[in-house]
């Protein structure tokens, strides 16, 4: 980033007043009557109603449209463990995106502990305040334990976006890229560089969608994760299989897909030569990808390339998923976000990329045309159809799988 851009980022967060979110009133508070209804004595009536039936909290408070973005700052997007307070701008940014794209009210909560049980205890004790919980920037492997326990102990949906949001958007883009190449997920040979929370979630979802265990090869700092390798934790062990490959170079021999969720410039250009015809490269390390797209296309003109950056085609951006997934889950009061809801989000997201792109989107992106193909495998975040399509698909999947507590919303599609 240039010095000019860095200063612009600081100014953006400071002016016209510090931060990116605020609280607004949703009802009248002008007269004495308004105030007596808002607080004492009028507030006693909804208090009694909620005490009699906790479900009334959805009727008389903001709970049903309120999501907490919660972290301990141990894995701040590409910056590492800088602590909970340093993560606050990121969490406020997440809250901004919830509101901007799905009309969901959101507050950030930074928990000052690296102990998983302390974190869990804190969240469980405050969970009933909210309609849903978005976990963010928690390092692996603790994030797996934390999410699993919170899903079981909380009565509201808990979703670790670093895992599942990344996986959903990645899977949608990858399925479209494979389709363009005339390949299918069931037979695709996929190599994933990185074995953290996002990588494991991506691999799990790809398996749910039909990828074969023996075709999924994960590579961490120690090399290929193969069956019998010493020192693997239970999450990496889940993806071990019999293979003679021990290095990234060996794993990429004949591979259809490279998926990078690791670090900058870790994919050497010459390794692309080893891949199968029409290779697919998702280099999603931020802010700098595993390989520069310009360099990748120079080495392999037939490559379909995706990154996490907005200044290249095919941005893998979590904002394509989480606001709309939570919108659908909240609107049917889902108890959790399950695998079927994630798959429904994948299918809805990938379908939007195949639709004619509206003039509204073209204008917002400064483009004259966008057509489903190698440089357009995922829709743009400003596409208003994301809200209606993904929310509807998620809500219906929640109903179909029995985790919804309300029927399909009468006001859908949004």
PDB file of C-alpha atoms in Angstrom, residues 107-384:
ATOM      1  CA  UNK A 107     -22.135  -4.771  17.255  1.00  0.00           C
ATOM      2  CA  UNK A 108     -18.517  -5.747  17.748  1.00  0.00           C
ATOM      3  CA  UNK A 109     -17.296  -7.481  20.904  1.00  0.00           C
ATOM      4  CA  UNK A 110     -13.598  -8.008  21.615  1.00  0.00           C
ATOM      5  CA  UNK A 111     -12.889 -10.595  24.315  1.00  0.00           C
ATOM      6  CA  UNK A 112      -9.566 -10.262  26.128  1.00  0.00           C
ATOM      7  CA  UNK A 113      -8.506 -13.877  26.491  1.00  0.00           C
ATOM      8  CA  UNK A 114      -6.637 -16.518  24.517  1.00  0.00           C
ATOM      9  CA  UNK A 115      -8.052 -19.310  26.670  1.00  0.00           C
ATOM     10  CA  UNK A 116     -10.742 -21.132  24.640  1.00  0.00           C
ATOM     11  CA  UNK A 117     -12.869 -22.019  27.664  1.00  0.00           C
ATOM     12  CA  UNK A 118     -12.832 -18.458  28.991  1.00  0.00           C
ATOM     13  CA  UNK A 119     -13.850 -17.211  25.555  1.00  0.00           C
ATOM     14  CA  UNK A 120     -16.658 -19.785  25.339  1.00  0.00           C
ATOM     15  CA  UNK A 121     -17.929 -18.927  28.819  1.00  0.00           C
ATOM     16  CA  UNK A 122     -18.014 -15.220  27.969  1.00  0.00           C
ATOM     17  CA  UNK A 123     -19.947 -15.709  24.750  1.00  0.00           C
ATOM     18  CA  UNK A 124     -22.432 -18.177  26.235  1.00  0.00           C
ATOM     19  CA  UNK A 125     -23.295 -15.729  29.007  1.00  0.00           C
ATOM     20  CA  UNK A 126     -24.132 -12.911  26.586  1.00  0.00           C
ATOM     21  CA  UNK A 127     -25.537 -14.926  23.668  1.00  0.00           C
ATOM     22  CA  UNK A 128     -29.219 -14.406  24.454  1.00  0.00           C
ATOM     23  CA  UNK A 129     -28.791 -10.692  23.788  1.00  0.00           C
ATOM     24  CA  UNK A 130     -28.454 -11.425  20.072  1.00  0.00           C
ATOM     25  CA  UNK A 131     -30.197 -13.143  17.196  1.00  0.00           C
ATOM     26  CA  UNK A 132     -26.925 -14.570  15.878  1.00  0.00           C
ATOM     27  CA  UNK A 133     -23.173 -14.668  16.508  1.00  0.00           C
ATOM     28  CA  UNK A 134     -20.462 -14.169  13.889  1.00  0.00           C
ATOM     29  CA  UNK A 135     -17.088 -15.380  15.146  1.00  0.00           C
ATOM     30  CA  UNK A 136     -14.107 -13.700  13.539  1.00  0.00           C
ATOM     31  CA  UNK A 137     -10.291 -13.680  13.516  1.00  0.00           C
ATOM     32  CA  UNK A 138      -9.731 -16.493  16.041  1.00  0.00           C
ATOM     33  CA  UNK A 139      -6.664 -18.614  15.418  1.00  0.00           C
ATOM     34  CA  UNK A 140      -6.677 -22.317  14.597  1.00  0.00           C
ATOM     35  CA  UNK A 141      -7.032 -24.880  16.006  1.00  0.00           C
ATOM     36  CA  UNK A 142      -8.790 -23.174  18.949  1.00  0.00           C
ATOM     37  CA  UNK A 143     -11.421 -21.722  16.600  1.00  0.00           C
ATOM     38  CA  UNK A 144     -12.755 -25.211  15.822  1.00  0.00           C
ATOM     39  CA  UNK A 145     -13.276 -26.091  19.473  1.00  0.00           C
ATOM     40  CA  UNK A 146     -14.788 -22.686  20.229  1.00  0.00           C
ATOM     41  CA  UNK A 147     -17.283 -22.809  17.386  1.00  0.00           C
ATOM     42  CA  UNK A 148     -18.321 -26.414  18.000  1.00  0.00           C
ATOM     43  CA  UNK A 149     -19.026 -25.827  21.683  1.00  0.00           C
ATOM     44  CA  UNK A 150     -20.858 -22.546  21.071  1.00  0.00           C
ATOM     45  CA  UNK A 151     -23.086 -24.137  18.434  1.00  0.00           C
ATOM     46  CA  UNK A 152     -24.160 -26.727  20.990  1.00  0.00           C
ATOM     47  CA  UNK A 153     -24.549 -24.355  23.940  1.00  0.00           C
ATOM     48  CA  UNK A 154     -26.205 -21.364  22.264  1.00  0.00           C
ATOM     49  CA  UNK A 155     -29.826 -21.231  21.130  1.00  0.00           C
ATOM     50  CA  UNK A 156     -28.993 -18.977  18.185  1.00  0.00           C
ATOM     51  CA  UNK A 157     -26.910 -19.526  15.031  1.00  0.00           C
ATOM     52  CA  UNK A 158     -23.138 -19.332  15.546  1.00  0.00           C
ATOM     53  CA  UNK A 159     -21.033 -18.959  12.414  1.00  0.00           C
ATOM     54  CA  UNK A 160     -17.252 -18.602  12.119  1.00  0.00           C
ATOM     55  CA  UNK A 161     -16.995 -16.592   8.916  1.00  0.00           C
ATOM     56  CA  UNK A 162     -13.249 -17.123   8.500  1.00  0.00           C
ATOM     57  CA  UNK A 163     -14.102 -20.784   8.077  1.00  0.00           C
ATOM     58  CA  UNK A 164     -17.492 -21.086   6.467  1.00  0.00           C
ATOM     59  CA  UNK A 165     -17.884 -17.740   4.723  1.00  0.00           C
ATOM     60  CA  UNK A 166     -14.577 -18.280   2.957  1.00  0.00           C
ATOM     61  CA  UNK A 167     -15.510 -21.867   2.141  1.00  0.00           C
ATOM     62  CA  UNK A 168     -18.911 -20.941   0.683  1.00  0.00           C
ATOM     63  CA  UNK A 169     -17.588 -18.224  -1.619  1.00  0.00           C
ATOM     64  CA  UNK A 170     -14.572 -20.317  -2.615  1.00  0.00           C
ATOM     65  CA  UNK A 171     -16.721 -23.338  -3.413  1.00  0.00           C
ATOM     66  CA  UNK A 172     -19.131 -21.295  -5.527  1.00  0.00           C
ATOM     67  CA  UNK A 173     -16.308 -19.802  -7.558  1.00  0.00           C
ATOM     68  CA  UNK A 174     -14.534 -23.115  -7.906  1.00  0.00           C
ATOM     69  CA  UNK A 175     -17.612 -24.964  -9.134  1.00  0.00           C
ATOM     70  CA  UNK A 176     -18.131 -22.291 -11.768  1.00  0.00           C
ATOM     71  CA  UNK A 177     -14.478 -22.353 -12.791  1.00  0.00           C
ATOM     72  CA  UNK A 178     -14.562 -26.145 -13.137  1.00  0.00           C
ATOM     73  CA  UNK A 179     -17.719 -25.875 -15.247  1.00  0.00           C
ATOM     74  CA  UNK A 180     -16.059 -23.357 -17.566  1.00  0.00           C
ATOM     75  CA  UNK A 181     -13.082 -25.715 -17.951  1.00  0.00           C
ATOM     76  CA  UNK A 182     -15.326 -28.681 -18.706  1.00  0.00           C
ATOM     77  CA  UNK A 183     -14.263 -30.421 -15.501  1.00  0.00           C
ATOM     78  CA  UNK A 184     -16.214 -31.662 -12.488  1.00  0.00           C
ATOM     79  CA  UNK A 185     -15.581 -31.597  -8.768  1.00  0.00           C
ATOM     80  CA  UNK A 186     -15.874 -35.357  -8.327  1.00  0.00           C
ATOM     81  CA  UNK A 187     -12.818 -36.008 -10.502  1.00  0.00           C
ATOM     82  CA  UNK A 188     -10.825 -32.823  -9.892  1.00  0.00           C
ATOM     83  CA  UNK A 189      -7.400 -33.111  -8.305  1.00  0.00           C
ATOM     84  CA  UNK A 190      -7.184 -30.289  -5.759  1.00  0.00           C
ATOM     85  CA  UNK A 191      -4.115 -29.098  -3.865  1.00  0.00           C
ATOM     86  CA  UNK A 192      -4.570 -26.732  -0.929  1.00  0.00           C
ATOM     87  CA  UNK A 193      -1.594 -24.773   0.411  1.00  0.00           C
ATOM     88  CA  UNK A 194      -2.439 -23.920   4.002  1.00  0.00           C
ATOM     89  CA  UNK A 195      -4.102 -25.938   6.747  1.00  0.00           C
ATOM     90  CA  UNK A 196      -5.661 -23.302   8.989  1.00  0.00           C
ATOM     91  CA  UNK A 197      -9.308 -22.628   9.726  1.00  0.00           C
ATOM     92  CA  UNK A 198     -10.264 -21.374   6.258  1.00  0.00           C
ATOM     93  CA  UNK A 199      -8.404 -24.142   4.433  1.00  0.00           C
ATOM     94  CA  UNK A 200      -9.949 -26.927   6.503  1.00  0.00           C
ATOM     95  CA  UNK A 201     -13.435 -25.450   6.156  1.00  0.00           C
ATOM     96  CA  UNK A 202     -12.976 -25.144   2.386  1.00  0.00           C
ATOM     97  CA  UNK A 203     -11.895 -28.755   2.075  1.00  0.00           C
ATOM     98  CA  UNK A 204     -14.777 -29.946   4.251  1.00  0.00           C
ATOM     99  CA  UNK A 205     -17.336 -28.105   2.158  1.00  0.00           C
ATOM    100  CA  UNK A 206     -15.830 -29.348  -1.095  1.00  0.00           C
ATOM    101  CA  UNK A 207     -16.209 -32.891   0.228  1.00  0.00           C
ATOM    102  CA  UNK A 208     -19.854 -32.161   1.050  1.00  0.00           C
ATOM    103  CA  UNK A 209     -20.311 -31.019  -2.538  1.00  0.00           C
ATOM    104  CA  UNK A 210     -18.784 -34.175  -4.008  1.00  0.00           C
ATOM    105  CA  UNK A 211     -14.981 -33.896  -4.006  1.00  0.00           C
ATOM    106  CA  UNK A 212     -13.203 -37.183  -3.291  1.00  0.00           C
ATOM    107  CA  UNK A 213     -10.942 -37.514  -0.253  1.00  0.00           C
ATOM    108  CA  UNK A 214      -8.123 -39.087  -2.279  1.00  0.00           C
ATOM    109  CA  UNK A 215      -8.172 -36.110  -4.669  1.00  0.00           C
ATOM    110  CA  UNK A 216      -7.773 -33.505  -1.909  1.00  0.00           C
ATOM    111  CA  UNK A 217      -4.170 -32.865  -0.887  1.00  0.00           C
ATOM    112  CA  UNK A 218      -3.327 -30.369   1.855  1.00  0.00           C
ATOM    113  CA  UNK A 219       0.125 -28.881   2.281  1.00  0.00           C
ATOM    114  CA  UNK A 220       1.304 -27.104   5.428  1.00  0.00           C
ATOM    115  CA  UNK A 221       4.690 -25.823   6.601  1.00  0.00           C
ATOM    116  CA  UNK A 222       5.849 -29.421   7.016  1.00  0.00           C
ATOM    117  CA  UNK A 223       4.913 -30.437   3.480  1.00  0.00           C
ATOM    118  CA  UNK A 224       2.136 -32.707   2.258  1.00  0.00           C
ATOM    119  CA  UNK A 225      -0.293 -33.979   4.885  1.00  0.00           C
ATOM    120  CA  UNK A 226      -0.166 -37.704   4.135  1.00  0.00           C
ATOM    121  CA  UNK A 227      -1.436 -40.775   5.952  1.00  0.00           C
ATOM    122  CA  UNK A 228       1.014 -41.785   8.672  1.00  0.00           C
ATOM    123  CA  UNK A 229       2.752 -38.431   9.005  1.00  0.00           C
ATOM    124  CA  UNK A 230       3.751 -37.706  12.601  1.00  0.00           C
ATOM    125  CA  UNK A 231       2.543 -34.720  14.577  1.00  0.00           C
ATOM    126  CA  UNK A 232      -0.773 -34.065  12.842  1.00  0.00           C
ATOM    127  CA  UNK A 233      -3.613 -32.632  14.912  1.00  0.00           C
ATOM    128  CA  UNK A 234      -7.079 -34.131  14.549  1.00  0.00           C
ATOM    129  CA  UNK A 235      -8.167 -31.494  12.046  1.00  0.00           C
ATOM    130  CA  UNK A 236      -5.254 -32.057   9.677  1.00  0.00           C
ATOM    131  CA  UNK A 237      -5.505 -35.818  10.172  1.00  0.00           C
ATOM    132  CA  UNK A 238      -9.023 -35.606   8.750  1.00  0.00           C
ATOM    133  CA  UNK A 239      -7.511 -34.863   5.320  1.00  0.00           C
ATOM    134  CA  UNK A 240      -4.557 -37.207   5.297  1.00  0.00           C
ATOM    135  CA  UNK A 241      -4.531 -39.941   2.690  1.00  0.00           C
ATOM    136  CA  UNK A 242      -2.103 -42.296   1.000  1.00  0.00           C
ATOM    137  CA  UNK A 243       0.107 -40.435  -1.466  1.00  0.00           C
ATOM    138  CA  UNK A 244       3.729 -40.505  -2.566  1.00  0.00           C
ATOM    139  CA  UNK A 245       3.813 -36.698  -2.797  1.00  0.00           C
ATOM    140  CA  UNK A 246       5.764 -34.982  -0.034  1.00  0.00           C
ATOM    141  CA  UNK A 247       6.246 -31.462  -1.391  1.00  0.00           C
ATOM    142  CA  UNK A 248       4.009 -28.848  -2.991  1.00  0.00           C
ATOM    143  CA  UNK A 249       5.798 -29.368  -6.298  1.00  0.00           C
ATOM    144  CA  UNK A 250       5.105 -33.095  -6.233  1.00  0.00           C
ATOM    145  CA  UNK A 251       1.488 -32.579  -5.178  1.00  0.00           C
ATOM    146  CA  UNK A 252       0.853 -30.156  -8.059  1.00  0.00           C
ATOM    147  CA  UNK A 253       1.888 -32.674 -10.718  1.00  0.00           C
ATOM    148  CA  UNK A 254      -1.238 -32.963 -12.907  1.00  0.00           C
ATOM    149  CA  UNK A 255      -3.392 -31.013 -10.437  1.00  0.00           C
ATOM    150  CA  UNK A 256      -6.538 -29.316 -11.715  1.00  0.00           C
ATOM    151  CA  UNK A 257      -6.814 -26.820  -8.859  1.00  0.00           C
ATOM    152  CA  UNK A 258      -4.441 -24.918  -6.605  1.00  0.00           C
ATOM    153  CA  UNK A 259      -6.109 -23.356  -3.606  1.00  0.00           C
ATOM    154  CA  UNK A 260      -3.966 -20.976  -1.578  1.00  0.00           C
ATOM    155  CA  UNK A 261      -4.949 -19.952   1.926  1.00  0.00           C
ATOM    156  CA  UNK A 262      -1.454 -19.420   3.223  1.00  0.00           C
ATOM    157  CA  UNK A 263       0.870 -16.482   2.513  1.00  0.00           C
ATOM    158  CA  UNK A 264       2.249 -14.145  -0.109  1.00  0.00           C
ATOM    159  CA  UNK A 265       4.305 -15.392  -3.073  1.00  0.00           C
ATOM    160  CA  UNK A 266       4.460 -19.029  -1.952  1.00  0.00           C
ATOM    161  CA  UNK A 267       3.486 -20.461  -5.351  1.00  0.00           C
ATOM    162  CA  UNK A 268       6.507 -20.367  -7.613  1.00  0.00           C
ATOM    163  CA  UNK A 269       5.625 -19.663 -11.277  1.00  0.00           C
ATOM    164  CA  UNK A 270       7.350 -22.768 -12.592  1.00  0.00           C
ATOM    165  CA  UNK A 271       5.034 -24.956 -10.491  1.00  0.00           C
ATOM    166  CA  UNK A 272       2.113 -23.890 -12.666  1.00  0.00           C
ATOM    167  CA  UNK A 273       3.734 -25.741 -15.566  1.00  0.00           C
ATOM    168  CA  UNK A 274       3.206 -29.014 -13.660  1.00  0.00           C
ATOM    169  CA  UNK A 275      -0.563 -28.533 -13.441  1.00  0.00           C
ATOM    170  CA  UNK A 276      -3.165 -30.023 -15.782  1.00  0.00           C
ATOM    171  CA  UNK A 277      -4.502 -28.164 -18.829  1.00  0.00           C
ATOM    172  CA  UNK A 278      -6.781 -25.230 -17.966  1.00  0.00           C
ATOM    173  CA  UNK A 279      -5.602 -25.028 -14.356  1.00  0.00           C
ATOM    174  CA  UNK A 280      -7.608 -23.189 -11.716  1.00  0.00           C
ATOM    175  CA  UNK A 281      -5.665 -21.091  -9.217  1.00  0.00           C
ATOM    176  CA  UNK A 282      -7.318 -19.547  -6.172  1.00  0.00           C
ATOM    177  CA  UNK A 283      -4.543 -17.483  -4.574  1.00  0.00           C
ATOM    178  CA  UNK A 284      -6.477 -16.005  -1.653  1.00  0.00           C
ATOM    179  CA  UNK A 285      -3.771 -14.795   0.710  1.00  0.00           C
ATOM    180  CA  UNK A 286      -4.406 -11.152   1.660  1.00  0.00           C
ATOM    181  CA  UNK A 287      -3.272  -8.553   0.936  1.00  0.00           C
ATOM    182  CA  UNK A 288      -0.758 -10.257  -1.338  1.00  0.00           C
ATOM    183  CA  UNK A 289      -1.706 -13.516  -3.101  1.00  0.00           C
ATOM    184  CA  UNK A 290       0.366 -16.672  -3.334  1.00  0.00           C
ATOM    185  CA  UNK A 291       1.194 -15.664  -6.901  1.00  0.00           C
ATOM    186  CA  UNK A 292       0.579 -12.438  -8.806  1.00  0.00           C
ATOM    187  CA  UNK A 293      -2.223 -12.980 -11.376  1.00  0.00           C
ATOM    188  CA  UNK A 294      -0.295 -11.142 -14.106  1.00  0.00           C
ATOM    189  CA  UNK A 295       2.668 -13.470 -13.612  1.00  0.00           C
ATOM    190  CA  UNK A 296       0.435 -16.542 -13.427  1.00  0.00           C
ATOM    191  CA  UNK A 297      -1.252 -15.710 -16.736  1.00  0.00           C
ATOM    192  CA  UNK A 298       2.106 -15.066 -18.360  1.00  0.00           C
ATOM    193  CA  UNK A 299       3.277 -18.554 -17.393  1.00  0.00           C
ATOM    194  CA  UNK A 300      -0.083 -20.262 -18.015  1.00  0.00           C
ATOM    195  CA  UNK A 301      -2.340 -18.291 -20.378  1.00  0.00           C
ATOM    196  CA  UNK A 302      -5.010 -20.982 -19.902  1.00  0.00           C
ATOM    197  CA  UNK A 303      -5.289 -20.399 -16.136  1.00  0.00           C
ATOM    198  CA  UNK A 304      -8.501 -19.282 -14.430  1.00  0.00           C
ATOM    199  CA  UNK A 305      -7.309 -17.069 -11.617  1.00  0.00           C
ATOM    200  CA  UNK A 306      -9.025 -15.835  -8.458  1.00  0.00           C
ATOM    201  CA  UNK A 307      -7.635 -13.820  -5.548  1.00  0.00           C
ATOM    202  CA  UNK A 308      -8.881 -12.018  -2.482  1.00  0.00           C
ATOM    203  CA  UNK A 309      -8.249  -8.628  -4.079  1.00  0.00           C
ATOM    204  CA  UNK A 310     -10.711  -6.243  -5.690  1.00  0.00           C
ATOM    205  CA  UNK A 311      -8.195  -4.937  -8.245  1.00  0.00           C
ATOM    206  CA  UNK A 312      -8.090  -8.268 -10.105  1.00  0.00           C
ATOM    207  CA  UNK A 313     -10.947 -10.266 -11.661  1.00  0.00           C
ATOM    208  CA  UNK A 314     -12.679 -12.980  -9.638  1.00  0.00           C
ATOM    209  CA  UNK A 315     -12.391 -11.623  -6.114  1.00  0.00           C
ATOM    210  CA  UNK A 316     -13.136 -14.239  -3.456  1.00  0.00           C
ATOM    211  CA  UNK A 317     -14.825 -11.904  -1.002  1.00  0.00           C
ATOM    212  CA  UNK A 318     -16.696 -13.103   2.087  1.00  0.00           C
ATOM    213  CA  UNK A 319     -19.157 -10.237   1.752  1.00  0.00           C
ATOM    214  CA  UNK A 320     -20.712 -12.312  -1.042  1.00  0.00           C
ATOM    215  CA  UNK A 321     -21.906 -14.705   1.639  1.00  0.00           C
ATOM    216  CA  UNK A 322     -22.196 -13.883   5.309  1.00  0.00           C
ATOM    217  CA  UNK A 323     -24.661 -10.933   5.247  1.00  0.00           C
ATOM    218  CA  UNK A 324     -27.180 -12.875   3.187  1.00  0.00           C
ATOM    219  CA  UNK A 325     -26.654 -16.163   5.021  1.00  0.00           C
ATOM    220  CA  UNK A 326     -27.434 -14.459   8.321  1.00  0.00           C
ATOM    221  CA  UNK A 327     -30.380 -12.605   6.724  1.00  0.00           C
ATOM    222  CA  UNK A 328     -31.982 -15.888   5.716  1.00  0.00           C
ATOM    223  CA  UNK A 329     -31.181 -17.557   9.041  1.00  0.00           C
ATOM    224  CA  UNK A 330     -32.571 -14.654  11.105  1.00  0.00           C
ATOM    225  CA  UNK A 331     -35.744 -14.351   9.051  1.00  0.00           C
ATOM    226  CA  UNK A 332     -36.803 -17.931   9.820  1.00  0.00           C
ATOM    227  CA  UNK A 333     -35.262 -17.799  13.307  1.00  0.00           C
ATOM    228  CA  UNK A 334     -32.928 -20.730  12.593  1.00  0.00           C
ATOM    229  CA  UNK A 335     -31.341 -22.360  15.616  1.00  0.00           C
ATOM    230  CA  UNK A 336     -28.119 -22.950  13.684  1.00  0.00           C
ATOM    231  CA  UNK A 337     -26.511 -22.632  10.273  1.00  0.00           C
ATOM    232  CA  UNK A 338     -26.098 -26.212   9.100  1.00  0.00           C
ATOM    233  CA  UNK A 339     -24.391 -27.884   6.150  1.00  0.00           C
ATOM    234  CA  UNK A 340     -27.514 -27.836   3.990  1.00  0.00           C
ATOM    235  CA  UNK A 341     -27.822 -24.063   4.460  1.00  0.00           C
ATOM    236  CA  UNK A 342     -24.174 -23.611   3.441  1.00  0.00           C
ATOM    237  CA  UNK A 343     -24.644 -25.742   0.317  1.00  0.00           C
ATOM    238  CA  UNK A 344     -27.801 -23.785  -0.546  1.00  0.00           C
ATOM    239  CA  UNK A 345     -25.786 -20.571  -0.277  1.00  0.00           C
ATOM    240  CA  UNK A 346     -23.104 -21.999  -2.593  1.00  0.00           C
ATOM    241  CA  UNK A 347     -25.628 -22.951  -5.262  1.00  0.00           C
ATOM    242  CA  UNK A 348     -27.477 -19.637  -5.079  1.00  0.00           C
ATOM    243  CA  UNK A 349     -24.245 -17.646  -5.237  1.00  0.00           C
ATOM    244  CA  UNK A 350     -22.808 -19.480  -8.226  1.00  0.00           C
ATOM    245  CA  UNK A 351     -26.123 -19.195 -10.098  1.00  0.00           C
ATOM    246  CA  UNK A 352     -26.081 -15.386  -9.897  1.00  0.00           C
ATOM    247  CA  UNK A 353     -22.765 -15.266 -11.790  1.00  0.00           C
ATOM    248  CA  UNK A 354     -24.499 -16.912 -14.758  1.00  0.00           C
ATOM    249  CA  UNK A 355     -27.250 -14.307 -14.992  1.00  0.00           C
ATOM    250  CA  UNK A 356     -26.969 -11.275 -17.290  1.00  0.00           C
ATOM    251  CA  UNK A 357     -25.175  -8.541 -15.359  1.00  0.00           C
ATOM    252  CA  UNK A 358     -27.390  -5.530 -14.689  1.00  0.00           C
ATOM    253  CA  UNK A 359     -26.482  -2.016 -15.743  1.00  0.00           C
ATOM    254  CA  UNK A 360     -26.555  -1.024 -12.079  1.00  0.00           C
ATOM    255  CA  UNK A 361     -23.689  -3.428 -11.372  1.00  0.00           C
ATOM    256  CA  UNK A 362     -21.717  -2.394 -14.440  1.00  0.00           C
ATOM    257  CA  UNK A 363     -21.991   1.258 -13.476  1.00  0.00           C
ATOM    258  CA  UNK A 364     -20.941   0.575  -9.880  1.00  0.00           C
ATOM    259  CA  UNK A 365     -17.906  -1.409 -11.036  1.00  0.00           C
ATOM    260  CA  UNK A 366     -16.891   0.910 -13.864  1.00  0.00           C
ATOM    261  CA  UNK A 367     -17.286  -1.891 -16.427  1.00  0.00           C
ATOM    262  CA  UNK A 368     -18.843  -1.864 -19.890  1.00  0.00           C
ATOM    263  CA  UNK A 369     -19.623  -5.582 -19.835  1.00  0.00           C
ATOM    264  CA  UNK A 370     -19.295  -8.645 -17.621  1.00  0.00           C
ATOM    265  CA  UNK A 371     -20.130 -12.128 -18.826  1.00  0.00           C
ATOM    266  CA  UNK A 372     -19.880 -15.520 -17.145  1.00  0.00           C
ATOM    267  CA  UNK A 373     -16.483 -16.875 -18.106  1.00  0.00           C
ATOM    268  CA  UNK A 374     -12.834 -17.146 -17.021  1.00  0.00           C
ATOM    269  CA  UNK A 375     -12.705 -13.562 -15.727  1.00  0.00           C
ATOM    270  CA  UNK A 376     -16.170 -13.562 -14.166  1.00  0.00           C
ATOM    271  CA  UNK A 377     -16.862 -16.648 -12.053  1.00  0.00           C
ATOM    272  CA  UNK A 378     -18.373 -14.837  -9.058  1.00  0.00           C
ATOM    273  CA  UNK A 379     -20.861 -11.957  -8.906  1.00  0.00           C
ATOM    274  CA  UNK A 380     -19.885  -8.514  -7.670  1.00  0.00           C
ATOM    275  CA  UNK A 381     -20.751  -7.566  -4.065  1.00  0.00           C
ATOM    276  CA  UNK A 382     -22.916  -4.673  -5.316  1.00  0.00           C
ATOM    277  CA  UNK A 383     -25.278  -7.045  -7.145  1.00  0.00           C
ATOM    278  CA  UNK A 384     -28.626  -6.542  -5.379  1.00  0.00           C
TER     279      UNK A 384
END
